[in-house]
Coordinates of C-alpha atoms and ligand atoms in Angstrom, one line a residue:
M1 CA 37.9 55.9 -108.1
K2 CA 34.9 56.1 -105.4
L3 CA 34.2 53.6 -102.9
K4 CA 31.0 53.3 -104.0
D5 CA 31.3 52.3 -107.2
L6 CA 33.4 49.8 -105.9
L7 CA 30.8 47.8 -104.4
K8 CA 28.5 47.0 -106.8
G9 CA 26.9 43.4 -107.5
I10 CA 28.7 42.4 -103.5
D11 CA 26.8 41.3 -100.8
I12 CA 27.5 42.6 -98.3
V13 CA 26.0 42.6 -95.3
E14 CA 26.9 46.6 -93.2
I15 CA 28.3 49.5 -93.6
K16 CA 29.5 51.5 -91.0
G17 CA 31.4 54.5 -92.5
N18 CA 31.5 57.3 -95.3
E19 CA 31.1 54.9 -98.5
N20 CA 31.1 58.2 -100.7
L21 CA 35.0 58.6 -100.5
E22 CA 38.2 58.7 -103.3
I23 CA 40.0 55.4 -103.2
T24 CA 43.4 55.2 -104.2
G25 CA 44.0 51.5 -104.2
I26 CA 43.0 47.7 -103.5
Q27 CA 45.2 44.9 -101.8
T28 CA 44.9 41.8 -100.3
D29 CA 47.8 42.0 -98.6
S30 CA 48.8 44.8 -95.5
R31 CA 51.9 44.8 -96.3
K32 CA 51.3 46.0 -99.3
A33 CA 48.0 49.2 -98.1
I34 CA 49.3 52.4 -99.3
A35 CA 47.7 56.0 -97.9
G36 CA 43.6 56.0 -99.0
S37 CA 44.1 52.5 -99.7
A38 CA 40.9 49.6 -99.9
F39 CA 42.1 46.1 -97.6
I40 CA 40.6 43.4 -98.3
A41 CA 40.6 41.4 -95.4
L42 CA 40.4 37.2 -97.0
K43 CA 40.4 33.9 -95.1
G44 CA 43.6 32.2 -96.7
V45 CA 45.1 28.7 -96.1
Q46 CA 48.0 29.8 -93.7
V47 CA 46.1 32.6 -91.8
D48 CA 43.2 35.2 -91.9
G49 CA 43.7 38.4 -92.8
H50 CA 42.5 39.7 -90.2
Q51 CA 44.5 39.9 -88.5
Y52 CA 46.3 42.0 -90.3
I53 CA 44.0 44.8 -90.8
N54 CA 45.7 46.9 -88.3
N55 CA 48.5 47.3 -89.8
A56 CA 46.7 47.9 -92.8
L57 CA 45.1 51.1 -91.8
D58 CA 49.0 52.7 -90.1
L59 CA 50.3 52.4 -93.5
G60 CA 47.4 54.3 -94.3
A61 CA 44.8 52.2 -95.8
K62 CA 41.1 54.1 -95.3
V63 CA 38.9 51.1 -96.3
V64 CA 38.2 48.1 -94.3
I65 CA 36.2 44.9 -96.5
H66 CA 36.7 42.1 -94.2
Q67 CA 33.7 39.0 -93.5
E68 CA 34.4 38.0 -90.2
K69 CA 33.9 40.2 -87.2
V70 CA 36.0 43.4 -86.3
D71 CA 36.6 45.8 -83.9
T72 CA 35.7 49.0 -85.8
S73 CA 36.8 51.5 -84.0
R74 CA 39.4 53.6 -85.3
E75 CA 37.8 56.8 -86.3
G76 CA 37.5 57.6 -89.7
I77 CA 38.1 54.2 -91.1
T78 CA 34.9 52.8 -93.7
Y79 CA 34.2 49.1 -92.2
I80 CA 32.2 46.8 -95.3
K81 CA 31.2 43.6 -93.8
V82 CA 30.3 41.7 -96.7
K83 CA 29.8 37.9 -96.7
D84 CA 32.1 36.9 -98.7
S85 CA 34.9 38.5 -98.6
A86 CA 36.6 36.4 -101.5
D87 CA 34.1 36.5 -103.9
A88 CA 34.0 40.2 -103.2
A89 CA 38.2 41.0 -103.9
G90 CA 37.3 38.8 -107.2
K91 CA 33.8 41.6 -107.6
I92 CA 36.2 44.6 -106.4
A93 CA 39.3 43.8 -108.9
T94 CA 36.9 43.7 -112.5
L95 CA 35.3 47.5 -110.7
W96 CA 38.9 48.3 -110.5
Y97 CA 40.3 47.7 -113.3
G98 CA 37.9 48.6 -116.2
D99 CA 35.3 45.5 -115.9
P100 CA 38.3 44.5 -118.7
S101 CA 36.4 40.7 -119.7
A102 CA 33.9 42.0 -120.1
K103 CA 36.1 43.9 -122.9
L104 CA 37.8 40.5 -124.0
K105 CA 36.6 37.2 -125.3
L106 CA 37.4 35.3 -122.7
V107 CA 37.0 31.7 -122.8
G108 CA 39.1 29.7 -119.2
V109 CA 40.2 26.3 -119.4
T110 CA 39.2 24.0 -116.9
G111 CA 39.9 20.4 -116.2
T112 CA 42.8 18.2 -114.2
N113 CA 45.6 18.1 -117.9
G114 CA 45.7 19.7 -120.7
K115 CA 44.4 23.7 -118.8
T116 CA 48.5 24.6 -120.2
T117 CA 48.6 23.5 -123.5
T118 CA 44.6 24.1 -124.9
A119 CA 45.0 27.4 -123.2
T120 CA 49.0 27.9 -125.9
L121 CA 47.5 26.4 -128.4
L122 CA 44.4 29.2 -129.0
Y123 CA 46.8 31.8 -127.7
E124 CA 48.3 30.9 -130.9
M125 CA 45.8 30.0 -132.9
F126 CA 43.4 32.7 -132.6
R127 CA 47.1 34.9 -133.6
K128 CA 47.3 33.5 -136.2
F129 CA 44.0 33.7 -137.6
G130 CA 45.1 38.1 -136.5
N131 CA 43.6 38.8 -133.9
K132 CA 45.2 40.6 -130.5
V133 CA 45.2 38.0 -128.2
G134 CA 46.4 37.3 -124.5
L135 CA 47.3 34.1 -122.3
L136 CA 47.3 32.9 -119.4
S137 CA 49.4 29.7 -118.2
T138 CA 51.5 28.2 -116.1
V139 CA 54.0 28.4 -118.6
A140 CA 53.7 32.4 -119.0
N141 CA 50.5 34.8 -119.8
Y142 CA 51.5 36.6 -122.4
I143 CA 50.1 40.1 -124.6
D144 CA 49.9 40.2 -128.0
G145 CA 53.6 38.1 -128.3
T146 CA 55.2 40.3 -124.7
V147 CA 56.2 37.7 -122.6
Y148 CA 54.9 38.7 -118.0
H149 CA 56.2 36.5 -116.2
A150 CA 53.4 33.5 -114.8
T151 CA 53.3 32.4 -110.7
H152 CA 50.5 30.8 -111.1
T153 CA 49.1 28.8 -113.0
T154 CA 45.4 31.2 -112.3
P155 CA 46.6 34.4 -110.7
D156 CA 45.5 36.7 -107.7
P157 CA 42.0 38.5 -108.6
L158 CA 44.6 41.7 -108.3
S159 CA 46.1 40.6 -110.6
L160 CA 44.6 38.4 -112.5
N161 CA 42.2 42.1 -113.7
E162 CA 45.2 44.2 -113.9
M163 CA 46.4 41.8 -116.8
L164 CA 43.3 41.0 -118.3
A165 CA 42.9 44.9 -118.1
K166 CA 46.8 44.7 -120.1
M167 CA 45.2 43.3 -122.4
V168 CA 42.4 45.5 -123.1
D169 CA 44.7 48.4 -123.4
A170 CA 46.3 46.5 -126.3
G171 CA 43.7 46.0 -128.2
C172 CA 43.8 42.3 -127.8
E173 CA 40.1 41.2 -128.9
Y174 CA 40.4 38.0 -126.9
A175 CA 41.9 36.0 -123.7
F176 CA 43.0 33.1 -123.3
M177 CA 43.4 31.8 -120.0
E178 CA 43.9 28.7 -117.1
V179 CA 41.1 28.3 -114.6
S180 CA 42.3 26.5 -111.4
S181 CA 40.2 24.6 -109.0
H182 CA 42.0 25.9 -106.0
A183 CA 41.1 29.3 -108.5
I184 CA 37.8 28.7 -108.9
H185 CA 37.6 27.3 -105.0
Q186 CA 40.0 30.4 -103.7
K187 CA 37.4 32.4 -105.9
R188 CA 40.1 33.9 -107.6
I189 CA 37.5 34.2 -111.0
S190 CA 35.0 36.6 -109.0
G191 CA 33.3 38.9 -111.3
L192 CA 35.2 37.9 -114.7
K193 CA 33.2 37.6 -117.5
F194 CA 33.4 34.2 -119.2
D195 CA 32.7 33.8 -123.4
G196 CA 32.9 30.3 -122.9
G197 CA 35.0 27.5 -120.2
I198 CA 36.2 24.5 -122.0
F199 CA 36.4 21.2 -119.3
T200 CA 39.6 18.5 -120.2
N201 CA 39.4 15.6 -117.8
I202 CA 39.5 15.5 -114.1
T203 CA 41.8 12.0 -112.3
Q204 CA 43.1 12.6 -109.2
D205 CA 45.6 15.5 -108.7
H206 CA 45.3 18.5 -105.0
L207 CA 44.5 16.3 -102.2
D208 CA 46.3 17.8 -99.9
Y209 CA 43.7 21.1 -101.0
H210 CA 40.4 18.6 -101.8
K211 CA 40.4 16.4 -99.4
T212 CA 38.5 14.3 -102.0
M213 CA 37.9 13.9 -105.5
A214 CA 34.3 14.9 -104.7
E215 CA 34.4 18.1 -103.3
Y216 CA 38.3 18.7 -106.5
L217 CA 35.2 17.8 -108.9
K218 CA 32.9 20.6 -107.0
A219 CA 34.9 22.8 -107.0
K220 CA 35.8 22.4 -110.8
K221 CA 31.2 21.8 -111.5
M222 CA 31.9 25.5 -110.2
F223 CA 32.6 27.4 -112.8
F224 CA 30.6 26.0 -115.4
D225 CA 27.8 26.6 -113.0
N226 CA 28.8 30.2 -112.7
L227 CA 29.0 30.8 -116.8
P228 CA 26.8 32.8 -118.9
E229 CA 23.9 31.4 -121.0
T230 CA 25.1 33.9 -123.2
A231 CA 28.1 31.3 -122.4
F232 CA 29.1 28.1 -124.7
A233 CA 30.4 25.2 -122.2
L234 CA 32.5 22.5 -123.7
T235 CA 33.2 19.2 -122.2
N236 CA 35.1 16.3 -122.9
A237 CA 31.9 13.5 -123.8
D238 CA 34.3 10.5 -122.7
D239 CA 35.5 11.3 -119.3
K240 CA 33.1 10.2 -116.6
N241 CA 33.0 13.7 -116.2
G242 CA 32.2 15.6 -118.6
A243 CA 28.3 15.4 -119.2
V244 CA 28.2 16.5 -114.5
M245 CA 30.2 19.4 -115.6
L246 CA 27.9 21.2 -117.2
Q247 CA 24.9 18.9 -115.0
N248 CA 23.9 22.7 -113.6
T249 CA 24.9 25.2 -116.0
K250 CA 23.3 28.0 -118.2
A251 CA 25.6 27.9 -121.3
K252 CA 25.1 26.3 -123.8
K253 CA 26.6 22.6 -123.8
Y254 CA 28.4 21.2 -126.1
T255 CA 30.6 18.6 -126.2
Y256 CA 34.4 17.2 -128.0
S257 CA 34.8 12.9 -128.3
V258 CA 37.1 10.3 -129.3
K259 CA 35.2 7.6 -128.7
T260 CA 31.5 8.7 -128.9
L261 CA 29.1 10.9 -131.4
A262 CA 29.7 14.9 -131.1
D263 CA 29.7 18.4 -131.1
F264 CA 33.2 18.0 -132.2
K265 CA 34.2 14.6 -133.5
A266 CA 37.7 12.8 -134.1
K267 CA 39.2 9.7 -135.4
I268 CA 42.8 8.5 -135.3
I269 CA 44.0 7.7 -138.5
E270 CA 47.7 6.4 -137.4
K271 CA 50.9 7.3 -134.3
H272 CA 54.0 7.7 -135.5
F273 CA 56.9 10.5 -133.1
D274 CA 56.4 13.2 -134.8
G275 CA 52.5 13.8 -135.0
T276 CA 49.6 12.6 -135.9
A277 CA 47.4 11.5 -138.5
V278 CA 43.4 12.8 -137.2
E279 CA 40.2 13.1 -138.6
F280 CA 38.3 15.9 -137.0
N281 CA 34.6 16.1 -137.6
N282 CA 35.1 14.3 -141.4
K283 CA 37.8 16.1 -142.2
E284 CA 41.7 14.4 -142.4
L285 CA 44.8 16.3 -141.6
Q286 CA 47.8 15.8 -139.2
V287 CA 49.1 17.0 -136.6
Q288 CA 52.3 17.5 -135.1
F289 CA 51.7 15.7 -131.4
V290 CA 51.7 12.5 -130.4
G291 CA 49.5 11.4 -127.8
V292 CA 46.3 10.3 -127.1
F293 CA 45.9 12.6 -124.8
N294 CA 47.2 15.4 -127.3
V295 CA 43.7 14.7 -130.0
Y296 CA 41.8 15.5 -127.3
N297 CA 43.5 19.1 -126.7
L298 CA 43.2 19.5 -130.8
L299 CA 40.3 18.8 -130.2
A300 CA 38.9 21.3 -127.6
V301 CA 40.7 23.4 -128.6
Y302 CA 38.8 23.9 -133.1
G303 CA 35.7 23.3 -131.1
T304 CA 36.2 26.5 -129.4
A305 CA 37.3 27.7 -132.3
V306 CA 34.1 27.2 -134.6
L307 CA 32.1 28.5 -131.9
L308 CA 33.3 31.1 -131.9
G309 CA 32.8 31.8 -135.1
Q310 CA 35.9 31.0 -136.7
D311 CA 35.6 29.3 -139.6
P312 CA 36.4 25.6 -139.5
D313 CA 38.7 24.7 -142.2
E314 CA 41.2 27.4 -141.5
A315 CA 41.0 26.1 -138.3
L316 CA 42.2 22.4 -139.1
L317 CA 45.1 24.7 -141.0
I318 CA 45.6 26.2 -138.9
L319 CA 45.6 23.6 -136.4
S320 CA 47.8 21.6 -138.4
T321 CA 50.7 24.6 -138.7
L322 CA 50.4 24.3 -134.3
K323 CA 53.6 22.7 -132.2
P324 CA 53.7 21.4 -129.6
V325 CA 54.8 23.6 -126.0
S326 CA 57.7 23.8 -123.7
G327 CA 58.3 20.9 -121.2
R328 CA 55.5 18.5 -122.8
F329 CA 57.0 15.9 -124.9
E330 CA 59.5 17.8 -125.7
T331 CA 61.7 15.4 -127.8
L332 CA 66.1 15.1 -127.6
R333 CA 67.4 13.1 -129.5
S334 CA 71.3 11.9 -128.8
P335 CA 74.1 11.5 -130.5
E336 CA 73.7 7.7 -129.4
N337 CA 70.1 7.6 -131.0
Y338 CA 68.4 7.3 -128.5
T339 CA 65.3 9.9 -126.8
A340 CA 65.4 11.8 -124.6
I341 CA 61.4 13.0 -123.5
V342 CA 60.7 16.1 -121.1
D343 CA 57.4 16.3 -120.5
Y344 CA 55.5 17.9 -117.2
A345 CA 52.9 15.2 -116.6
H346 CA 52.3 15.7 -112.4
T347 CA 49.3 13.1 -111.9
P348 CA 48.8 10.0 -111.7
D349 CA 46.6 10.1 -115.3
A350 CA 49.3 12.2 -116.9
L351 CA 52.0 9.4 -116.7
T352 CA 50.3 7.0 -117.8
N353 CA 49.2 9.5 -120.7
V354 CA 52.5 10.1 -122.1
L355 CA 53.7 6.2 -121.1
E356 CA 50.8 4.8 -123.6
A357 CA 52.0 7.0 -125.9
I358 CA 55.3 6.9 -125.4
H359 CA 54.3 3.2 -126.8
E360 CA 52.1 3.5 -129.3
V361 CA 54.6 5.2 -131.1
L362 CA 57.8 2.6 -130.1
E363 CA 55.8 -0.8 -130.8
G364 CA 57.6 -2.5 -128.9
N365 CA 60.6 -1.2 -130.6
G366 CA 63.7 -0.2 -127.7
R367 CA 62.7 0.4 -124.4
V368 CA 61.2 2.7 -121.9
I369 CA 63.9 4.2 -119.0
T370 CA 61.6 6.4 -116.6
V371 CA 62.6 9.0 -114.1
V372 CA 60.0 10.9 -112.9
G373 CA 59.3 12.2 -108.6
C374 CA 56.8 14.3 -106.9
G375 CA 55.4 17.5 -105.3
G376 CA 56.5 17.9 -101.9
N377 CA 53.9 19.6 -99.7
R378 CA 51.6 18.6 -102.6
D379 CA 49.5 15.6 -102.8
K380 CA 50.8 12.5 -101.0
T381 CA 48.8 9.6 -102.0
K382 CA 49.8 10.3 -106.2
R383 CA 53.0 9.3 -105.0
P384 CA 52.7 5.4 -104.8
I385 CA 50.0 5.6 -107.7
M386 CA 52.3 7.3 -109.6
A387 CA 56.0 5.1 -109.1
R388 CA 53.1 2.2 -109.4
E389 CA 52.5 3.4 -113.4
A390 CA 56.1 3.9 -113.8
V391 CA 56.7 0.8 -113.6
R392 CA 53.5 -0.8 -115.2
L393 CA 55.6 1.2 -118.1
S394 CA 58.3 1.2 -118.3
D395 CA 61.8 -1.7 -118.5
Q396 CA 63.3 1.1 -116.0
V397 CA 62.5 3.0 -113.7
I398 CA 64.2 6.1 -111.7
L399 CA 62.7 7.1 -108.6
T400 CA 63.9 10.9 -107.6
S401 CA 62.9 14.5 -106.9
D402 CA 60.4 17.1 -108.1
N403 CA 60.8 20.7 -105.5
P404 CA 60.6 19.1 -102.9
R405 CA 60.0 22.5 -101.0
F406 CA 59.4 21.4 -97.3
E407 CA 59.1 18.6 -97.5
E408 CA 62.8 15.6 -96.9
P409 CA 63.6 14.8 -99.9
Q410 CA 64.1 10.8 -99.2
A411 CA 60.8 10.9 -97.8
I412 CA 59.0 11.6 -100.9
I413 CA 61.0 8.9 -103.0
N414 CA 60.5 6.4 -99.9
D415 CA 56.2 7.4 -100.1
M416 CA 57.0 6.7 -104.5
A417 CA 59.0 3.1 -103.5
D418 CA 56.4 2.6 -101.1
G419 CA 54.2 1.6 -103.1
L420 CA 56.0 -1.3 -105.4
N421 CA 56.2 -4.9 -104.4
S422 CA 59.9 -6.3 -104.1
Q423 CA 58.7 -7.5 -107.4
Q424 CA 58.7 -4.0 -108.6
M425 CA 62.1 -2.6 -106.8
K426 CA 63.9 -5.1 -109.0
K427 CA 63.5 -1.9 -111.9
T428 CA 63.8 0.5 -110.2
L429 CA 66.6 3.0 -108.2
L430 CA 66.2 5.7 -106.1
I431 CA 69.0 9.1 -106.8
V432 CA 68.0 11.9 -104.8
E433 CA 69.5 14.1 -107.1
R434 CA 67.5 14.7 -110.8
E435 CA 71.0 15.3 -112.4
Q436 CA 72.0 12.6 -111.8
A437 CA 69.2 10.3 -111.8
I438 CA 69.0 11.9 -115.7
K439 CA 72.4 11.0 -116.6
T440 CA 72.0 7.5 -115.3
A441 CA 69.6 7.3 -117.6
C442 CA 71.4 8.7 -119.8
T443 CA 73.8 5.8 -118.8
L444 CA 71.0 3.2 -119.1
A445 CA 70.2 3.9 -122.8
K446 CA 71.4 2.1 -126.3
E447 CA 70.0 3.1 -129.0
G448 CA 66.2 2.9 -130.1
D449 CA 65.6 3.5 -125.9
V450 CA 63.1 6.0 -125.3
I451 CA 64.6 8.1 -121.3
L452 CA 61.1 10.5 -119.8
I453 CA 61.5 13.0 -118.4
A454 CA 58.5 13.3 -116.0
G455 CA 57.4 16.0 -113.7
K456 CA 59.2 19.4 -114.3
G457 CA 58.8 19.9 -117.6
H458 CA 59.4 23.8 -119.3
E459 CA 59.5 24.2 -115.1
D460 CA 63.7 25.6 -115.3
Y461 CA 64.1 25.6 -111.4
Q462 CA 64.0 22.5 -108.2
D463 CA 62.3 24.2 -105.1
V464 CA 64.1 23.5 -101.7
K465 CA 62.8 25.0 -98.7
G466 CA 61.2 28.1 -100.7
V467 CA 64.3 28.6 -102.5
K468 CA 64.2 28.2 -106.3
H469 CA 67.4 26.6 -106.9
H470 CA 68.0 27.3 -110.8
F471 CA 67.6 23.7 -112.7
D472 CA 65.9 22.5 -115.7
D473 CA 66.0 18.6 -117.1
R474 CA 66.8 20.1 -121.2
E475 CA 69.1 22.0 -120.3
V476 CA 70.8 18.9 -118.7
V477 CA 69.9 16.5 -121.2
R478 CA 71.4 19.3 -123.7
N479 CA 74.8 19.5 -121.6
I480 CA 74.8 14.8 -121.8
F481 CA 74.1 15.0 -124.9
G482 CA 77.4 17.4 -125.4
E483 CA 75.3 19.5 -127.5
Ligands
UAG1 C1 47.4 27.1 -100.9 C2 47.0 28.1 -102.0 O1 46.8 27.9 -103.2 N1 47.6 29.2 -101.4 C3 47.3 30.2 -102.0 C4 46.2 31.3 -101.7 O2 47.4 31.8 -100.0 P1 46.8 32.3 -98.5 O3 45.0 31.3 -99.1 O4 47.8 30.4 -98.1 O5 47.1 33.0 -98.2 P2 47.9 33.0 -96.0 O6 49.4 33.8 -97.3 O7 47.0 32.0 -95.8 O8 47.0 34.8 -96.5 C5 45.5 35.1 -96.5 C6 45.5 36.1 -96.6 O9 46.1 37.2 -95.6 C7 47.0 38.3 -96.6 N2 48.3 38.7 -95.5 C8 49.2 37.9 -95.0 C9 50.2 38.3 -94.3 C10 50.1 39.3 -94.3 O10 52.2 39.6 -92.9 N3 49.5 40.0 -94.5 C11 48.4 39.9 -95.3 O11 47.3 41.1 -95.6 C12 47.2 37.3 -97.0 O12 48.1 38.7 -98.5 C13 46.5 36.6 -98.1 O13 45.2 37.8 -98.7 O14 46.4 32.7 -101.9 C14 48.0 33.4 -102.7 C15 46.9 34.7 -103.1 O15 46.2 34.2 -103.7 C16 48.0 32.3 -103.1 O16 49.6 33.2 -104.0 C17 48.3 31.4 -102.6 O17 48.9 30.9 -103.4 C18 50.6 29.7 -102.8 C19 51.9 30.4 -103.0 C20 50.4 28.6 -103.8 O18 51.2 27.1 -104.3 N4 49.7 28.1 -104.8 C21 48.9 26.8 -105.3 C22 49.0 25.6 -104.9 C23 48.0 26.9 -106.4 O19 47.2 27.8 -105.8 N5 48.4 25.6 -107.4 C24 47.1 26.4 -108.9 C25 47.4 25.7 -109.6 C26 47.5 23.9 -109.2 C27 47.5 23.2 -110.7 O20 45.9 22.8 -111.3 O21 48.1 22.2 -110.8 C28 47.2 28.1 -109.1 O22 46.8 28.2 -110.4 O23 48.0 28.6 -109.8
ATP2 N1 44.1 15.7 -122.4 C1 45.1 15.6 -121.2 N2 44.5 14.3 -120.4 C2 45.3 13.6 -119.7 N3 47.1 13.8 -119.9 C3 47.3 15.5 -120.8 C4 46.9 16.0 -121.4 N4 47.2 17.0 -122.1 C5 48.9 17.3 -121.6 N5 48.3 15.8 -120.5 C6 49.3 15.4 -119.5 O1 49.5 16.1 -118.4 C7 51.1 17.4 -118.6 C8 50.6 18.6 -118.5 O2 50.1 19.0 -120.0 P1 49.1 20.4 -119.8 O3 50.5 21.1 -119.1 O4 48.3 20.7 -120.6 O5 48.4 20.2 -118.4 P2 47.7 21.5 -116.9 O6 46.2 21.6 -116.9 O7 48.4 22.8 -117.2 O8 48.8 21.3 -115.5 P3 48.6 22.6 -114.4 O9 47.3 22.1 -113.9 O10 50.5 21.7 -114.1 O11 48.7 23.8 -114.5 C9 51.8 17.0 -120.1 O12 52.7 16.9 -119.8 C10 51.4 15.5 -120.8 O13 51.9 14.8 -119.5
API3 N1 50.4 22.8 -110.6 C1 50.7 22.4 -110.1 C2 52.6 21.8 -110.6 C3 52.4 20.4 -110.1 C4 54.3 20.2 -110.3 C5 55.0 19.2 -110.1 N2 56.4 19.6 -110.7 C6 55.6 19.9 -108.3 O1 56.4 20.6 -108.4 O2 54.9 19.0 -107.9 C7 51.0 22.3 -108.5 O3 51.6 22.4 -108.0 O4 50.5 21.1 -107.8
MG4 MG1 48.6 24.4 -116.6

């Protein structure tokens, strides 16, 4: 592909050299540069890609796209200075892969919690409508039924557009993807053509990265600010920032709600352990999901289906057949008749919601034992809050490890316990080994009790000092249950 054809829509400051040459590839990682390729230098979080320009050139790259002032003296090299190399990387990636998002009906889901659930259920629903569909999610990526390993919630722009192009090649008509705040902030989604955007909610998380809630909110809002007028923007009217998200969008605005008037409105009729009876826009249905938060997710799915032109009644029929996503409120029953629930709640709000959902169906019959930890090298301020919420809504809490990464596991647990007073500590155990923590919870549980094992959900590893050791909460539970 010709270099100049890749530069459409990019804010160029200066070009030095030939822009009329054939490119063999594009990279943002110097280590992957090949003969004749273009290297885009990104200002990273850890390091600055501009440092590696010569490494890329040594491997044969012929073009450098940069944002900072750099040495442009190497012979035969084209240097393109741009205003924003992250934005350029996104846009160049879309063009390199043939602008796949323009050939798909692409819908992005953003928010602190519920992205994986909503995007995955949309993928499943649209397949049930009979379409070929793609999905990019935390748990896994899918192209019309074929699974691909996911490393991020939202991949880097090159991997992202490569996946979208594969979806186009496979004949997919729709694609649903999670849009993380990191991805918006790092412009991994620049150049993508969305047909719709969904906002789930915003509560505390990722303050290690965004520093303040205001910055976190700004990142999420940017996704909606950049939607085109041809797209729809569907927001949660019950979230206090739901309307804020759509303040400056050009997209057509729609709302969903359980509490107020909205385009898509739900009423909860009855809650039980294997599902919820609800009314969506005055039509009754039974869904196989527990928790009010899941009613919101399902409502967003329903609204999206309708906004994409599907028949509302058929959408409701399919909704009632959908099943929970891997590692989200996954229920396992012990031979002694207590229940273990594995859930991906890793934020204060998610933990509160999932515990409230458990209480709503338990109705005071049976105790709640919660096993929970917090990730290392992530938002430290959520640790004491999560511990307090766990204690407030449980009869017994075991604080344990969840991906300590490069931190000391005991130090993370101590940060959590710092949120508890001596009274609260009385119902709290600290057990560093997660397997031991789960075993202890099972020893303590009696018939009718519920053990919530929170934070890891679908994850099948424990990330310790950069090494992912195999660990799966569900597997541990099944072993204890003798399955
Ligand atoms: C904090 C963060 O988001 N980091 C992401 C970021 O990396 P970075 O900016 O730190 O990159 P860097 O290491 O500083 O390098 C900067 C540039 O120099 C280049 N480089 C580097 C070394 C070299 O020798 N040569 C070279 O060219 C790199 O390729 C890069 O282009 O850009 C990388 C490429 O896109 C991501 O892989 C990386 O994700 C890291 C691994 C990560 O853990 N990210 C998490 C926090 C994340 O993104 N999570 C969200 C979901 C969160 C949620 O909603 O729960 C997600 O979307 O997955
Ligand atoms: N709409 C919601 N509101 C609040 N909490 C939710 C909602 N949906 C799910 N949760 C809780 O959050 C957890 C994570 O859900 P999910 O994986 O769908 O979120 P996510 O936004 O994809 O998370 P991540 O940012 O890690 O990708 C669930 O296990 C559940 O405890
Ligand atoms: N996408 C989230 C996942 C957190 C899951 C939890 N198990 C942890 O490791 O903190 C993050 O990277 O912050
Ligand atoms: Mg997710």
